[in-house]
Short mmCIF file of C-alpha atoms in Angstrom, two decimals:
data_model
loop_
_atom_site.label_atom_id
_atom_site.label_comp_id
_atom_site.label_asym_id
_atom_site.label_seq_id
_atom_site.Cartn_x
_atom_site.Cartn_y
_atom_site.Cartn_z
CA MET A 192 28.05 -108.36 59.58
CA THR A 193 28.05 -105.11 57.61
CA TRP A 194 26.62 -106.64 54.43
CA GLU A 195 23.51 -107.90 56.22
CA LYS A 196 22.11 -104.36 56.21
CA LEU A 197 21.58 -104.78 52.44
CA ASN A 198 21.58 -101.01 51.90
CA GLN A 199 24.59 -100.84 49.55
CA THR A 200 25.03 -102.56 46.22
CA TRP A 201 28.09 -104.61 47.20
CA HIS A 202 26.13 -106.10 50.12
CA TYR A 203 24.18 -108.18 47.63
CA VAL A 204 27.33 -109.77 46.24
CA GLU A 205 28.18 -111.07 49.70
CA LYS A 206 24.57 -112.07 50.35
CA TRP A 207 24.42 -114.31 47.29
CA ALA A 208 27.94 -115.62 47.89
CA LYS A 209 26.70 -116.88 51.25
CA ALA A 210 23.41 -118.24 49.89
CA TRP A 211 24.62 -119.67 46.55
CA PRO A 212 28.43 -119.76 46.63
CA ASN A 213 28.84 -122.09 43.66
CA ALA A 214 26.13 -120.62 41.46
CA GLU A 215 27.23 -118.77 38.32
CA ALA A 216 27.30 -115.00 38.87
CA LEU A 217 29.27 -113.41 36.02
CA VAL A 218 30.01 -114.56 32.49
CA PHE A 219 32.18 -112.78 29.92
CA GLY A 220 33.25 -114.90 26.99
CA ASP A 221 34.97 -117.96 28.40
CA GLU A 222 35.45 -116.37 31.82
CA LYS A 223 32.88 -117.43 34.41
CA LEU A 224 32.76 -116.44 38.07
CA THR A 225 30.66 -118.00 40.79
CA TRP A 226 29.26 -115.81 43.56
CA ARG A 227 32.09 -116.97 45.83
CA GLU A 228 34.65 -116.03 43.17
CA PHE A 229 32.89 -112.74 42.51
CA THR A 230 33.19 -111.85 46.20
CA GLY A 231 36.82 -112.91 46.22
CA GLN A 232 37.59 -110.74 43.20
CA MET A 233 35.70 -107.79 44.67
CA ASP A 234 37.71 -107.98 47.89
CA ALA A 235 41.00 -108.46 46.04
CA VAL A 236 40.32 -105.32 44.00
CA ALA A 237 39.25 -103.45 47.15
CA ARG A 238 42.49 -104.35 48.94
CA ALA A 239 44.45 -103.20 45.88
CA TYR A 240 42.55 -99.90 46.03
CA LEU A 241 43.61 -99.44 49.64
CA GLU A 242 47.26 -100.19 48.83
CA ILE A 243 47.14 -97.61 46.03
CA GLY A 244 45.84 -95.08 48.54
CA ILE A 245 42.21 -94.75 47.47
CA GLU A 246 40.31 -92.79 50.12
CA LYS A 247 36.59 -92.24 50.57
CA GLY A 248 35.36 -89.91 47.84
CA ASP A 249 38.28 -90.57 45.49
CA ARG A 250 37.43 -91.36 41.87
CA VAL A 251 38.24 -94.64 40.17
CA ALA A 252 37.77 -94.77 36.38
CA LEU A 253 37.39 -97.80 34.12
CA LEU A 254 38.07 -97.35 30.40
CA SER A 255 36.29 -100.37 29.00
CA MET A 256 33.07 -101.72 27.59
CA ALA A 257 31.03 -104.05 29.79
CA ARG A 258 32.95 -107.10 31.06
CA ASN A 259 33.51 -108.84 34.40
CA GLU A 260 35.96 -106.15 35.59
CA PHE A 261 33.16 -103.64 35.15
CA LEU A 262 31.31 -105.18 38.10
CA THR A 263 34.23 -106.28 40.26
CA THR A 264 35.84 -102.82 40.14
CA TYR A 265 32.52 -101.03 40.72
CA MET A 266 31.54 -103.17 43.70
CA ALA A 267 35.03 -102.86 45.17
CA ALA A 268 34.85 -99.08 44.82
CA GLY A 269 31.57 -99.10 46.72
CA LYS A 270 33.08 -101.17 49.50
CA VAL A 271 35.91 -98.68 50.08
CA GLY A 272 33.77 -95.57 49.58
CA ALA A 273 35.24 -94.52 46.23
CA ILE A 274 33.25 -93.03 43.34
CA TRP A 275 33.35 -95.14 40.17
CA LEU A 276 33.26 -93.77 36.64
CA GLY A 277 32.87 -95.71 33.40
CA LEU A 278 34.58 -94.37 30.27
CA SER A 279 33.96 -95.67 26.76
CA PRO A 280 36.96 -96.85 24.72
CA LYS A 281 35.12 -95.35 21.73
CA TYR A 282 35.84 -91.85 23.04
CA THR A 283 38.47 -89.74 21.30
CA LEU A 284 41.50 -88.47 23.20
CA ASP A 285 39.89 -85.04 23.53
CA GLU A 286 36.69 -86.52 24.95
CA LEU A 287 38.63 -88.58 27.47
CA ARG A 288 40.82 -85.60 28.29
CA TYR A 289 37.74 -83.52 29.12
CA GLN A 290 36.08 -86.06 31.43
CA ILE A 291 39.28 -87.08 33.20
CA SER A 292 40.34 -83.48 33.77
CA ASP A 293 36.90 -82.78 35.23
CA CYS A 294 36.51 -85.79 37.57
CA ARG A 295 40.21 -86.23 38.45
CA PRO A 296 40.42 -89.98 39.12
CA LYS A 297 43.31 -91.21 41.24
CA LEU A 298 43.25 -94.60 39.48
CA LEU A 299 42.55 -95.46 35.84
CA ILE A 300 41.88 -99.08 34.85
CA THR A 301 41.94 -99.53 31.10
CA LEU A 302 41.71 -102.10 28.35
CA ARG A 303 44.95 -102.47 26.39
CA GLU A 304 43.07 -103.03 23.14
CA TYR A 305 39.55 -102.41 21.91
CA MET A 306 38.25 -103.47 18.47
CA GLY A 307 41.77 -103.60 17.07
CA ASN A 308 42.80 -100.23 18.52
CA ASP A 309 45.77 -100.14 20.91
CA LEU A 310 44.86 -97.74 23.72
CA ALA A 311 48.41 -97.52 25.10
CA GLU A 312 49.30 -94.24 23.38
CA THR A 313 46.06 -92.55 24.39
CA VAL A 314 46.33 -93.60 28.03
CA SER A 315 50.05 -92.76 28.19
CA THR A 316 49.25 -89.27 26.93
CA LEU A 317 46.63 -88.82 29.64
CA GLN A 318 49.04 -90.11 32.26
CA LYS A 319 51.66 -87.56 31.24
CA GLU A 320 49.15 -84.69 31.22
CA PHE A 321 47.43 -85.40 34.56
CA SER A 322 49.59 -85.81 37.65
CA PHE A 323 46.56 -86.75 39.76
CA LEU A 324 46.49 -90.13 37.95
CA LYS A 325 48.53 -92.02 40.52
CA LYS A 326 48.14 -95.49 39.04
CA ILE A 327 47.30 -97.12 35.70
CA LEU A 328 46.20 -100.75 35.60
CA VAL A 329 45.83 -102.49 32.24
CA VAL A 330 43.45 -105.33 31.40
CA GLY A 331 45.75 -107.08 28.95
CA ASP A 332 49.44 -106.56 28.32
CA PRO A 333 50.76 -103.61 30.38
CA PHE A 334 52.77 -100.85 28.77
CA GLU A 335 55.50 -98.61 30.17
CA GLY A 336 54.34 -96.77 33.27
CA ALA A 337 51.46 -99.15 33.93
CA ASP A 338 50.86 -102.46 35.70
CA GLY A 339 48.83 -105.44 34.57
CA PHE A 340 45.43 -105.46 36.26
CA ALA A 341 45.20 -109.20 36.92
CA ALA A 342 48.75 -109.51 38.26
CA TYR A 343 48.46 -106.44 40.47
CA VAL A 344 45.07 -107.33 41.91
CA GLY A 345 46.07 -110.96 42.32
CA LYS A 346 48.90 -110.21 44.77
CA PRO A 347 48.09 -111.41 48.31
CA ARG A 348 47.49 -108.49 50.67
CA PRO A 349 46.62 -110.01 54.06
CA ASP A 350 47.88 -106.88 55.80
CA PHE A 351 44.94 -104.98 54.31
CA ASP A 352 42.20 -107.33 55.55
CA ALA A 353 41.60 -105.38 58.74
CA ALA A 354 41.77 -102.04 56.94
CA LEU A 355 39.17 -103.20 54.40
CA ALA A 356 36.83 -104.46 57.11
CA GLN A 357 37.14 -101.13 58.91
CA ARG A 358 36.64 -99.05 55.76
CA ALA A 359 33.50 -101.02 54.85
CA THR A 360 31.94 -100.04 58.18
CA GLU A 361 32.68 -96.34 57.50
CA VAL A 362 30.87 -96.18 54.16
CA LYS A 363 27.31 -94.87 54.33
CA ASP A 364 24.43 -95.61 51.98
CA THR A 365 24.15 -91.87 51.33
CA ASP A 366 27.74 -91.59 50.06
CA ASP A 367 28.28 -90.92 46.37
CA ALA A 368 29.08 -94.09 44.45
CA LEU A 369 28.73 -93.60 40.69
CA LEU A 370 29.63 -90.68 38.43
CA LEU A 371 27.99 -90.32 35.02
CA TYR A 372 28.32 -87.74 32.26
CA THR A 373 25.66 -86.78 29.76
CA THR A 374 25.29 -84.08 27.13
CA GLY A 375 22.40 -81.69 26.72
CA ASP A 376 23.14 -81.30 23.00
CA THR A 377 25.73 -82.42 20.54
CA PHE A 378 27.78 -79.22 20.63
CA THR A 379 28.67 -78.95 24.28
CA SER A 380 30.92 -80.94 26.53
CA PRO A 381 29.34 -83.51 28.86
CA GLU A 382 29.10 -81.14 31.82
CA ASP A 383 26.11 -82.59 33.65
CA SER A 384 27.04 -85.24 36.16
CA LEU A 385 24.92 -87.73 38.05
CA ARG A 386 26.06 -89.30 41.25
CA CYS A 387 24.07 -92.28 42.47
CA SER A 388 24.03 -92.99 46.17
CA LYS A 389 24.76 -96.46 47.39
CA ALA A 390 21.21 -97.32 48.46
CA ALA A 391 20.54 -100.70 46.84
CA GLY A 392 17.24 -102.22 45.88
CA LYS A 393 15.66 -98.83 45.31
CA THR A 394 18.44 -96.73 43.79
CA SER A 395 18.61 -93.14 44.93
CA ILE A 396 19.95 -90.64 42.42
CA ARG A 397 21.10 -87.11 43.12
CA VAL A 398 21.65 -84.76 40.21
CA LYS A 399 24.42 -82.18 40.34
CA TRP A 400 24.27 -79.81 37.40
CA LYS A 401 27.63 -78.53 36.30
CA LYS A 402 27.53 -75.90 33.60
CA SER A 403 30.72 -74.86 31.92
CA SER A 404 31.70 -72.48 29.15
CA ARG A 405 34.11 -75.08 27.83
CA ARG A 406 33.06 -76.80 24.64
CA MET A 407 34.11 -79.98 22.92
CA PRO A 408 36.58 -79.77 20.06
CA PRO A 409 34.70 -79.66 16.71
CA SER A 410 35.99 -83.11 15.82
CA SER A 411 34.47 -84.52 19.00
CA ALA A 412 31.14 -82.69 19.09
CA ALA A 413 29.46 -84.57 16.27
CA SER A 414 30.58 -87.95 17.54
CA ALA A 415 29.32 -87.18 21.05
CA GLY A 416 25.72 -87.13 19.94
CA ARG A 417 26.08 -90.35 18.01
CA ARG A 418 27.73 -92.05 20.95
CA GLN A 419 25.24 -90.92 23.54
CA SER A 420 23.25 -94.11 23.04
CA GLU A 421 26.44 -96.17 23.02
CA GLN A 422 27.73 -95.25 26.47
CA THR A 423 29.62 -97.94 28.31
CA GLY A 424 27.38 -100.36 30.15
CA ALA A 425 28.53 -98.64 33.33
CA GLU A 426 26.71 -95.50 32.22
CA ARG A 427 23.35 -97.12 31.72
#
């Protein structure tokens, strides 16, 4: 079996699902997933990725703070060879616009609401501006132009079982898996990106410096520095 190599992060989900299928793996509020359920969710998300048309090297972005979908969508991205990016719902529209225009995700998964703020207008604006966003999935009530994450992922897709098994064998532990942004100071855009390879256990990190003359809008620059320590759990 592919996962028995244990050289990619998602391999460990399947390892522990086999060893301790009924043990608790993920907890977010009242939602609890066993290792067996975690694996099932990971594969359901991965099959949804394939139906959407996610290819190796494509970007998948999650606009959310840490929750169970953070791990299921990340592990699924690794299994199909996609590059996962975490975005903070605390970002302004301009900050999100910058990062999304730079990394060009094919799929955006987003919370509908965060701390009383409805994200529908922000995400709809991004969807209208960027044609490369082929699909929007919403954790919560979907809005016009988007689908509900749980309902979409929960659809049976047996026709994609073979395709997922094949794709998993094509992904290498040297493939890029995770995209991060960081700022060198509070007055520039987050141009420096880190892409972590899929080697699990001892994580390998490659740094790709991307310098740009573009700068954050004044309203965003000050908040960027304050938020640097508040990045989404995916960016830690």
